[in-house]
mmCIF file of C-alpha atoms in Angstrom:
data_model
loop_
_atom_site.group_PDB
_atom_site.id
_atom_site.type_symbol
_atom_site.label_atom_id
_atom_site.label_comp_id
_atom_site.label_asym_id
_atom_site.label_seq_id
_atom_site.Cartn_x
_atom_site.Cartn_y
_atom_site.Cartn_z
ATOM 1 C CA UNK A 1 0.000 0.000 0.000
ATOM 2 C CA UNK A 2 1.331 3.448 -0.873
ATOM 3 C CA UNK A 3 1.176 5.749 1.931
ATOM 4 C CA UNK A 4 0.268 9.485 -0.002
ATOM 5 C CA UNK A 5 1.885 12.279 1.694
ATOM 6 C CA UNK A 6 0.490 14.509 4.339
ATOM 7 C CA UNK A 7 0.485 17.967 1.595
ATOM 8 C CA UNK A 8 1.018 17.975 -1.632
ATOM 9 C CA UNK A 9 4.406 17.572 -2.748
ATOM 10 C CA UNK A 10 5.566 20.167 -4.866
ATOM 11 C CA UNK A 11 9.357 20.187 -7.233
ATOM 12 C CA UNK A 12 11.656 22.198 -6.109
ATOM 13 C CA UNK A 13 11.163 25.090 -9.400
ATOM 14 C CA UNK A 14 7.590 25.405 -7.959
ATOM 15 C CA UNK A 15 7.064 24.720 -11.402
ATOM 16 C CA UNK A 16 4.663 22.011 -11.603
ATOM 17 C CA UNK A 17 3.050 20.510 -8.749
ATOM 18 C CA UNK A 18 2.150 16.892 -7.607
ATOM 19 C CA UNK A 19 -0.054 14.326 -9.159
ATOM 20 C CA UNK A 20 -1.912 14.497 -5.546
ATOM 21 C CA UNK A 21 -2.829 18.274 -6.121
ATOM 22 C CA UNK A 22 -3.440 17.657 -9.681
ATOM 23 C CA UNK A 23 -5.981 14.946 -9.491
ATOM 24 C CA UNK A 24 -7.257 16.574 -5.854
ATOM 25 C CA UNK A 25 -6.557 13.556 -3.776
ATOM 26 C CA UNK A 26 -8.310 14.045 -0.693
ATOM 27 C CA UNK A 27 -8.383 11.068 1.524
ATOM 28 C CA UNK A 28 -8.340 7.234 1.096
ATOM 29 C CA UNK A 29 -10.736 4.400 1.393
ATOM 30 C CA UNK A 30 -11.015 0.595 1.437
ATOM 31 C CA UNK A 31 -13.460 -0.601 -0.997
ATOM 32 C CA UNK A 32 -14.084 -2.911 -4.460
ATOM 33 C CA UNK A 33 -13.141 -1.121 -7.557
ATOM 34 C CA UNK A 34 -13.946 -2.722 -10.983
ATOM 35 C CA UNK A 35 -12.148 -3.075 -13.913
ATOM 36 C CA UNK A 36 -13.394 0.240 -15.876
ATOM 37 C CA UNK A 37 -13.024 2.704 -12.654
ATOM 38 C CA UNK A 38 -9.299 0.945 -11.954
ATOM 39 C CA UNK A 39 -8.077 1.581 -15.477
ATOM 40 C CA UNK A 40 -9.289 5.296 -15.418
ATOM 41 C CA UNK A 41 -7.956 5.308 -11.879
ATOM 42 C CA UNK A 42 -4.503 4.388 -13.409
ATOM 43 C CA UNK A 43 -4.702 6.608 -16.500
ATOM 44 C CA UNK A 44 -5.143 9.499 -15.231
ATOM 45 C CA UNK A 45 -2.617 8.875 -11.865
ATOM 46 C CA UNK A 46 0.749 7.799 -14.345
ATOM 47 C CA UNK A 47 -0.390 10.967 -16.935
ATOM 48 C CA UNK A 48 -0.199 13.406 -13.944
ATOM 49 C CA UNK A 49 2.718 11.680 -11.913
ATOM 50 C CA UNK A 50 4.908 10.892 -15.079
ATOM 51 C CA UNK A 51 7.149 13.474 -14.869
ATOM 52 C CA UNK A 52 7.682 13.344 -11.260
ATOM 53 C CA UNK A 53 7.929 9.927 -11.044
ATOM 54 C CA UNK A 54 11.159 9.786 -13.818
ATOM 55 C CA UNK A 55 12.598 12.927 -12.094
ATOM 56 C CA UNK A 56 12.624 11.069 -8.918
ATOM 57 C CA UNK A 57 13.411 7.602 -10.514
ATOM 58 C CA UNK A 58 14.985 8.302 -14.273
ATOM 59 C CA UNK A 59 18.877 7.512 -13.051
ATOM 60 C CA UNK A 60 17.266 4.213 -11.505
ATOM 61 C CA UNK A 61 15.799 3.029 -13.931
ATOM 62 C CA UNK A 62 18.013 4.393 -16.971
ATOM 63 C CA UNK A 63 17.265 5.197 -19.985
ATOM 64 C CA UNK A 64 18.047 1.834 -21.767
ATOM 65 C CA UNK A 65 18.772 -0.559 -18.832
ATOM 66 C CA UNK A 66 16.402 -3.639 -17.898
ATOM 67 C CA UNK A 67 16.114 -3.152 -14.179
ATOM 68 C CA UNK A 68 13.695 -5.777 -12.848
ATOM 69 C CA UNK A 69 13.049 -4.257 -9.560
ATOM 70 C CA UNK A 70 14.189 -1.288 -6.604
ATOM 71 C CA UNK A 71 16.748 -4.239 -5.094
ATOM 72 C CA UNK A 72 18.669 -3.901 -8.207
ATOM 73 C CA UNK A 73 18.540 -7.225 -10.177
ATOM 74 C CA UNK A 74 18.992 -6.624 -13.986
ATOM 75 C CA UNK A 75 18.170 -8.826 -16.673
ATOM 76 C CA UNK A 76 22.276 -8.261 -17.836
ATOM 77 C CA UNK A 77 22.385 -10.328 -14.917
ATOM 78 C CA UNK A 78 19.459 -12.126 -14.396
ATOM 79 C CA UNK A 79 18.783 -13.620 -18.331
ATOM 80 C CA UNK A 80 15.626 -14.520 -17.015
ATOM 81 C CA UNK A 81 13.972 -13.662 -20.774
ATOM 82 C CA UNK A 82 17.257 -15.585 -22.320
ATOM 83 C CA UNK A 83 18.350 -15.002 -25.543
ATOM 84 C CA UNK A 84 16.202 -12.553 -26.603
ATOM 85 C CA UNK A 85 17.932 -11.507 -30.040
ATOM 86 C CA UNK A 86 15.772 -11.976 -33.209
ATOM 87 C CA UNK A 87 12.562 -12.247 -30.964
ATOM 88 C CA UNK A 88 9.243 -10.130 -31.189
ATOM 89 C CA UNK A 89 9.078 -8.813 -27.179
ATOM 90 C CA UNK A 90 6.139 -7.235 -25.429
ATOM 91 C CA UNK A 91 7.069 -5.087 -23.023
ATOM 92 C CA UNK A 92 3.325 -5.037 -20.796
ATOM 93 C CA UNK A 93 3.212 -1.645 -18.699
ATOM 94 C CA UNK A 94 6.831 -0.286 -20.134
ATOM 95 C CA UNK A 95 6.378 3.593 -18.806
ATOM 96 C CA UNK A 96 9.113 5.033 -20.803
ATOM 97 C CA UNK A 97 10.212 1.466 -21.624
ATOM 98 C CA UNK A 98 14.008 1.855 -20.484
ATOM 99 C CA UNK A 99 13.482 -1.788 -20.399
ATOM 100 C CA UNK A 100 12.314 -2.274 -23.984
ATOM 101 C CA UNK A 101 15.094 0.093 -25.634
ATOM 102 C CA UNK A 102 17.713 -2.682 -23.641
ATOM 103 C CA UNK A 103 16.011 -5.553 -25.304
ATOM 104 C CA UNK A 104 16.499 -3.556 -28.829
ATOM 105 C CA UNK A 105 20.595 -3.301 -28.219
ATOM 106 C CA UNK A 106 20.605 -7.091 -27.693
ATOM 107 C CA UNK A 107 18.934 -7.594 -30.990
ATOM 108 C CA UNK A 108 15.411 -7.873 -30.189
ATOM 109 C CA UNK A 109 12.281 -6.540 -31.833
ATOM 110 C CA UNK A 110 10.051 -5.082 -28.827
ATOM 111 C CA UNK A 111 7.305 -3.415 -28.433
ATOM 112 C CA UNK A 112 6.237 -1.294 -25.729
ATOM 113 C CA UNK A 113 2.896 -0.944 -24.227
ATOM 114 C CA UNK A 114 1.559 1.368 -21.851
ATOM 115 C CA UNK A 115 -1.795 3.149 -20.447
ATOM 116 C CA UNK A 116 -0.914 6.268 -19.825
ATOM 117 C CA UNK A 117 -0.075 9.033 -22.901
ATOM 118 C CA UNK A 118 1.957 10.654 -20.325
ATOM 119 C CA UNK A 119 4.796 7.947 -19.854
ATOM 120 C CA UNK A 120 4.292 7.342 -23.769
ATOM 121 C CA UNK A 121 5.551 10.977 -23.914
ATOM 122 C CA UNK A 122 8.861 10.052 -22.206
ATOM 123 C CA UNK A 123 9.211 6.766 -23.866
ATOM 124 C CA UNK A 124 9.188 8.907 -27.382
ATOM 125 C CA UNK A 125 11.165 11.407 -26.122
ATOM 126 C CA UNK A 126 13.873 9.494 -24.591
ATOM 127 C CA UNK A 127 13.431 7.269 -28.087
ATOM 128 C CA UNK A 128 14.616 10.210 -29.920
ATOM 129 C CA UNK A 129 17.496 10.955 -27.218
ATOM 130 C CA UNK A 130 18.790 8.235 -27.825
ATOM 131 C CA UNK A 131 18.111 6.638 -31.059
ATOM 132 C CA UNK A 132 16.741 3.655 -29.897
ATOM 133 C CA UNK A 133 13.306 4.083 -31.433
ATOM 134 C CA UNK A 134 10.612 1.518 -30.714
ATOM 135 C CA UNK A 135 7.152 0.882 -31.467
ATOM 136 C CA UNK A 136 4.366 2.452 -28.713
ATOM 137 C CA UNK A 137 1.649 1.343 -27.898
ATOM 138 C CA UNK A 138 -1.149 3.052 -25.705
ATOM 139 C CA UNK A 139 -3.330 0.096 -24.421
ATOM 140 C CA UNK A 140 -4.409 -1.624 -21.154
ATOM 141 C CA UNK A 141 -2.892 -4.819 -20.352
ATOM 142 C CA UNK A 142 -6.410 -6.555 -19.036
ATOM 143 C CA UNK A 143 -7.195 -5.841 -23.452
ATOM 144 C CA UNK A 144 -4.040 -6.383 -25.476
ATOM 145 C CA UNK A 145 -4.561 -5.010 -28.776
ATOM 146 C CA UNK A 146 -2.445 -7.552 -31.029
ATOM 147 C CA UNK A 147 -3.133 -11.143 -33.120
ATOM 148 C CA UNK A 148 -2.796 -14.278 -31.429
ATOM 149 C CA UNK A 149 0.398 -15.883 -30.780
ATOM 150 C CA UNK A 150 2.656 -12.699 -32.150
ATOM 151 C CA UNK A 151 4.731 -12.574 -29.877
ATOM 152 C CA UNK A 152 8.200 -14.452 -28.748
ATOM 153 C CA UNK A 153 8.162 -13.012 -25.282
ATOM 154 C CA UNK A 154 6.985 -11.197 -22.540
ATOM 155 C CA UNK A 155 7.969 -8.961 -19.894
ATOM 156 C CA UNK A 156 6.929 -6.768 -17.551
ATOM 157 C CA UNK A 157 9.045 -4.930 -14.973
ATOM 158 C CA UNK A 158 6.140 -3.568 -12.217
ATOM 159 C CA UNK A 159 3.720 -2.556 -15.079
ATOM 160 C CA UNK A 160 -0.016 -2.959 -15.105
ATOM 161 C CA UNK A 161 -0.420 -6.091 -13.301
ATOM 162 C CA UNK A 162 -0.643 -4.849 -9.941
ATOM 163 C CA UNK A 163 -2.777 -1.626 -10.673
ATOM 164 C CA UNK A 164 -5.621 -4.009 -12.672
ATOM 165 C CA UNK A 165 -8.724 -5.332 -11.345
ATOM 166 C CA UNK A 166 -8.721 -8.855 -12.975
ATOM 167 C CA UNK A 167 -5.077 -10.065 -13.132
ATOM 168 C CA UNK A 168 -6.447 -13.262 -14.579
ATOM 169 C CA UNK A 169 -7.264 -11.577 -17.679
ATOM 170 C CA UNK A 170 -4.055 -10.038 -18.231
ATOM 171 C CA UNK A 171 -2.593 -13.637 -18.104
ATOM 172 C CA UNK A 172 -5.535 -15.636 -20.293
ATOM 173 C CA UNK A 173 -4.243 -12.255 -22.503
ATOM 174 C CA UNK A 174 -0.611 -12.767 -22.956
ATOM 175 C CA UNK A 175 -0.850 -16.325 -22.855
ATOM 176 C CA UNK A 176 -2.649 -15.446 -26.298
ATOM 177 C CA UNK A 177 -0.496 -13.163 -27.841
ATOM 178 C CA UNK A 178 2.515 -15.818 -27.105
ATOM 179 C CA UNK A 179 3.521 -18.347 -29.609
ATOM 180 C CA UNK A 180 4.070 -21.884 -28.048
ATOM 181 C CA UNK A 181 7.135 -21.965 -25.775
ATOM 182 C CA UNK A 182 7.231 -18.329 -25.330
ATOM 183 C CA UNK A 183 8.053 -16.797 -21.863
ATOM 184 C CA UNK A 184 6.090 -14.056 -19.678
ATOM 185 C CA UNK A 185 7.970 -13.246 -16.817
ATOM 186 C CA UNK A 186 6.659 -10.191 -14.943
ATOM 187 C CA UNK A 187 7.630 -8.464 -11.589
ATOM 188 C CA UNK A 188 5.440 -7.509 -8.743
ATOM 189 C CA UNK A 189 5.447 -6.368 -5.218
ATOM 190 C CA UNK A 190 5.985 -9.096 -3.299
ATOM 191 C CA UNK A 191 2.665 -10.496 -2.304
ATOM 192 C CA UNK A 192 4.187 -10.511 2.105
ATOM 193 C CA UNK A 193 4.315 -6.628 1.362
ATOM 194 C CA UNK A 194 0.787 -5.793 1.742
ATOM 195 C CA UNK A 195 0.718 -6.300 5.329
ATOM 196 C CA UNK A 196 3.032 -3.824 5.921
ATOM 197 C CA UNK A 197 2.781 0.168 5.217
ATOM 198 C CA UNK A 198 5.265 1.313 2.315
ATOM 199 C CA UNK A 199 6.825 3.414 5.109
ATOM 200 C CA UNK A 200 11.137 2.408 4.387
ATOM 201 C CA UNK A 201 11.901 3.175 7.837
ATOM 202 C CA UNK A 202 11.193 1.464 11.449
ATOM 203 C CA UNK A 203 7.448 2.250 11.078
ATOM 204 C CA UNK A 204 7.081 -0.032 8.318
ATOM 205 C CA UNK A 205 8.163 -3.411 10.536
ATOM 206 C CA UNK A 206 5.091 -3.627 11.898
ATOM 207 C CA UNK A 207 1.824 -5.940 10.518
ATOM 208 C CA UNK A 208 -0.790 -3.101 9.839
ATOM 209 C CA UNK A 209 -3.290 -5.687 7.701
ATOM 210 C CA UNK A 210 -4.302 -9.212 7.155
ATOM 211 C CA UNK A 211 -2.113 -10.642 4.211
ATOM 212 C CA UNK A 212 -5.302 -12.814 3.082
ATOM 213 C CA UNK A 213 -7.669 -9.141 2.948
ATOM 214 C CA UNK A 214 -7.678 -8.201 -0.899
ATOM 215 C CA UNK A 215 -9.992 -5.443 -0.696
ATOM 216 C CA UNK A 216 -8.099 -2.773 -3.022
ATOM 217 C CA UNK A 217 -6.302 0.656 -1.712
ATOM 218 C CA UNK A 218 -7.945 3.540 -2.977
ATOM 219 C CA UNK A 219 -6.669 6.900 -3.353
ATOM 220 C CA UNK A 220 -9.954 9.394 -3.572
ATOM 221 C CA UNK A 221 -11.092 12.687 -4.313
ATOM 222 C CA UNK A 222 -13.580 14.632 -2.698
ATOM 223 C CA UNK A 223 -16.252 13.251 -4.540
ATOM 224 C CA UNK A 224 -15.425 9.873 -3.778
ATOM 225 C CA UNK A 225 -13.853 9.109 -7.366
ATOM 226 C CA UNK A 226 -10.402 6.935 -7.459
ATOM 227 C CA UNK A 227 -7.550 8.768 -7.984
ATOM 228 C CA UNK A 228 -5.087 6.021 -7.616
ATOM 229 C CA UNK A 229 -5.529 2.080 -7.220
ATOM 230 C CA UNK A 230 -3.374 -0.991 -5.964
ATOM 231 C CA UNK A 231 -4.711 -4.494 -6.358
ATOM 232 C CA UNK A 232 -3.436 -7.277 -3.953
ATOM 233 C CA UNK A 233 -3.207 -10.832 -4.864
ATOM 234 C CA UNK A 234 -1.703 -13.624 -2.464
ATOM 235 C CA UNK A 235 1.384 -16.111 -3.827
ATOM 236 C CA UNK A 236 -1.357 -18.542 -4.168
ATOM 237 C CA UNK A 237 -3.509 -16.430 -6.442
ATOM 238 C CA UNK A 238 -1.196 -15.458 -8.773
ATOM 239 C CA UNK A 239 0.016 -18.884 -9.568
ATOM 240 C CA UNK A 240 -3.598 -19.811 -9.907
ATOM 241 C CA UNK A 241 -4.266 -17.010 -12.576
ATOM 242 C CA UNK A 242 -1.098 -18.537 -14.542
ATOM 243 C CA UNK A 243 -2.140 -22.008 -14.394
ATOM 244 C CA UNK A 244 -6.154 -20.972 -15.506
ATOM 245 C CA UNK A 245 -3.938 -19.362 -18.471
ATOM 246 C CA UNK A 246 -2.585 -22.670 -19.207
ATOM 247 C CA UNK A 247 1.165 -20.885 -18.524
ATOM 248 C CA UNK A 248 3.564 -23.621 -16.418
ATOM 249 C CA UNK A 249 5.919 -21.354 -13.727
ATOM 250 C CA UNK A 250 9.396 -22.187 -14.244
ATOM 251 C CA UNK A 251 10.611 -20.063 -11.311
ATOM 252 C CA UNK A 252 9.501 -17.663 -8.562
ATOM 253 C CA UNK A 253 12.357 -15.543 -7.733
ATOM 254 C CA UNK A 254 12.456 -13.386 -4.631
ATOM 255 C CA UNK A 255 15.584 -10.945 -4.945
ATOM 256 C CA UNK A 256 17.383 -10.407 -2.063
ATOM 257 C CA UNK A 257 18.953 -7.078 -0.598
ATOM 258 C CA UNK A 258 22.491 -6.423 -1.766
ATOM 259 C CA UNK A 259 24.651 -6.255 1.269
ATOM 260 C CA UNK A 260 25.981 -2.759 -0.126
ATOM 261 C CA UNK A 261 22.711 -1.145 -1.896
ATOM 262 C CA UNK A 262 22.133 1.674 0.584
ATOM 263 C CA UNK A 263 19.181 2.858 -1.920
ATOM 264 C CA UNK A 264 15.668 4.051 -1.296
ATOM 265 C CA UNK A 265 13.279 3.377 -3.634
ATOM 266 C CA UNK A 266 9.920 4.481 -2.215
ATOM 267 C CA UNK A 267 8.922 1.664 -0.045
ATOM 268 C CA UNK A 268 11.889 -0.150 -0.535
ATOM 269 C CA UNK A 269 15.125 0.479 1.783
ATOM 270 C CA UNK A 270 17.792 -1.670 3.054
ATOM 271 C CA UNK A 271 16.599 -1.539 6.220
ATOM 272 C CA UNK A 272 13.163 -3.579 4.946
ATOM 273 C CA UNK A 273 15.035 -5.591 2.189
ATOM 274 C CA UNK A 274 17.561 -7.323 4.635
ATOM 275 C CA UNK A 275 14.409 -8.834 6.776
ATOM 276 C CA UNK A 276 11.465 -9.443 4.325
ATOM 277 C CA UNK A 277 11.428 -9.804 0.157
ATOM 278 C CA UNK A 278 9.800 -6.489 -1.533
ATOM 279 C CA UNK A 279 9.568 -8.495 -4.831
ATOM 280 C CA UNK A 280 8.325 -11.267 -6.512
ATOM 281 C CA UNK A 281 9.133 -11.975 -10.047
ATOM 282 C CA UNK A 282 7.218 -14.777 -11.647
ATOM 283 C CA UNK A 283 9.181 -16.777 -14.756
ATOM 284 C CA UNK A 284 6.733 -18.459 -16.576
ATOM 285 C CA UNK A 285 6.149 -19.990 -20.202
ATOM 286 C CA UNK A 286 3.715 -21.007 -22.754
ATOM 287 C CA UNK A 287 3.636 -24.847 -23.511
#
């Protein structure tokens, strides 16, 4: 759960001001949220938090770098996608799809999809910065907007799946876009995580929630609208989405904390990484 600040936060030029402000987040609740009001929900948060969010997290993430998740594990590293060169990628949630441009310098042919025009933005712009131009897509994940079996592979580095309603449908929906033997490995909060606060420091030790409750968070406005959603699924749920799929999990890796990452990454800190797992990343394939 993300803990919104107190007041608004504001950048330092004074010249824009927080997605909070923008989208008049005024309190939060506890409650069901469908499928159409979760996808607005999400639109309209990642349009008005883009910029702040690569400002805060750009150098993290890079600008053509495959960074799985806050405790550092790359896909340099991690090969968990394998040889990807000559293979026909979707990148599922991609933001500016740093992680998409990587999979282009190692000879693959990816394309990036995302909800929000806002992140699209970046993902064009940094495109052009670069030269590492690839295709963009503006489409939700729970509706993926290609032929079946087109794709090699699949990825997804904290995109869409845990800000949708029905999970499930996002992985009966790659499963179809995937040619046999293709993999979709994704990355999500680690399921433990919801218990907790997304307070890094001492505060966010302590059990605040049953792990087993998967009523959403909801971020609101004053008229009761969502301004922001997170969806929580147990270990147990998401393997059962993948199996309904027909997808067979190779691998679920939990990253551990690198004894010398001293990084903060919003929730993430070392002081939370070297006691519990913040991420779960889910290797799967299509048989």
């Amino acid at each position: 759960m993300r803990v919104p600040p107190a007041q608004p936060r504001t950048f330092p030029d004074d010249s824009q001001v927080s997605a909070e402000e923008l989208l008049g987040t005024a309190g939060v609740a506890r409650r069901e949220v469908d499928s159409a009001e979760s996808e607005r929900a999400s639109r309209l948060w990642w349009d008005a938090d883009a910029d702040d969010y690569l400002a805060e997290h750009g150098r993290d993430i890079g600008e053509a770098d495959f960074v799985w998740c806050p405790e550092g594990l790359r896909e340099a590293d991690a090969r968990l996608l394998g040889d990807v060169a000559g293979m026909r990628v979707l990148e599922v949630g991609s933001g500016s799809a740093p992680c998409a441009r990587w999979l282009a310098t190692r000879g693959a042919h990816p394309v990036a999809l995302d909800l929000s025009a806002g992140m699209l933005r970046h993902a064009a712009d940094l495109g052009a910065a670069t030269g590492l131009v690839v295709p963009l897509v503006q489409a939700g994940a729970e509706r993926l907007p290609f032929a079946d079996a087109s794709f090699d592979a699949a990825c997804s580095a904290f995109g869409a799946v845990p800000f949708v309603a029905e999970p499930e449908r996002v992985m009966r929906e790659v499963a179809r876009v995937l040619r046999p033997g293709g993999r979709w490995v994704f990355a999500v909060n680690h399921p433990m995580r919801w218990m907790f606060s997304d307070d890094p420091g001492p505060d966010g030790l302590t059990v605040q929630q049953s792990y087993f409750d998967r009523t959403p968070y909801v971020e609101i406005d004053a008229g009761g609208h969502a301004t922001y959603v997170e969806h929580h699924r147990t270990l147990g749920d998401r393997v059962r989405d993948l199996v309904a799929a027909g997808l067979v999990l190779d691998d679920l890796v939990e990253p551990e904390w690198p004894e010398d990452r001293e990084t903060v990454w919003g929730q993430w800190s070392p002081l939370r990484g070297r006691l519990f797992p913040g991420t779960a990343i889910f290797v799967t394939h299509k048989p």
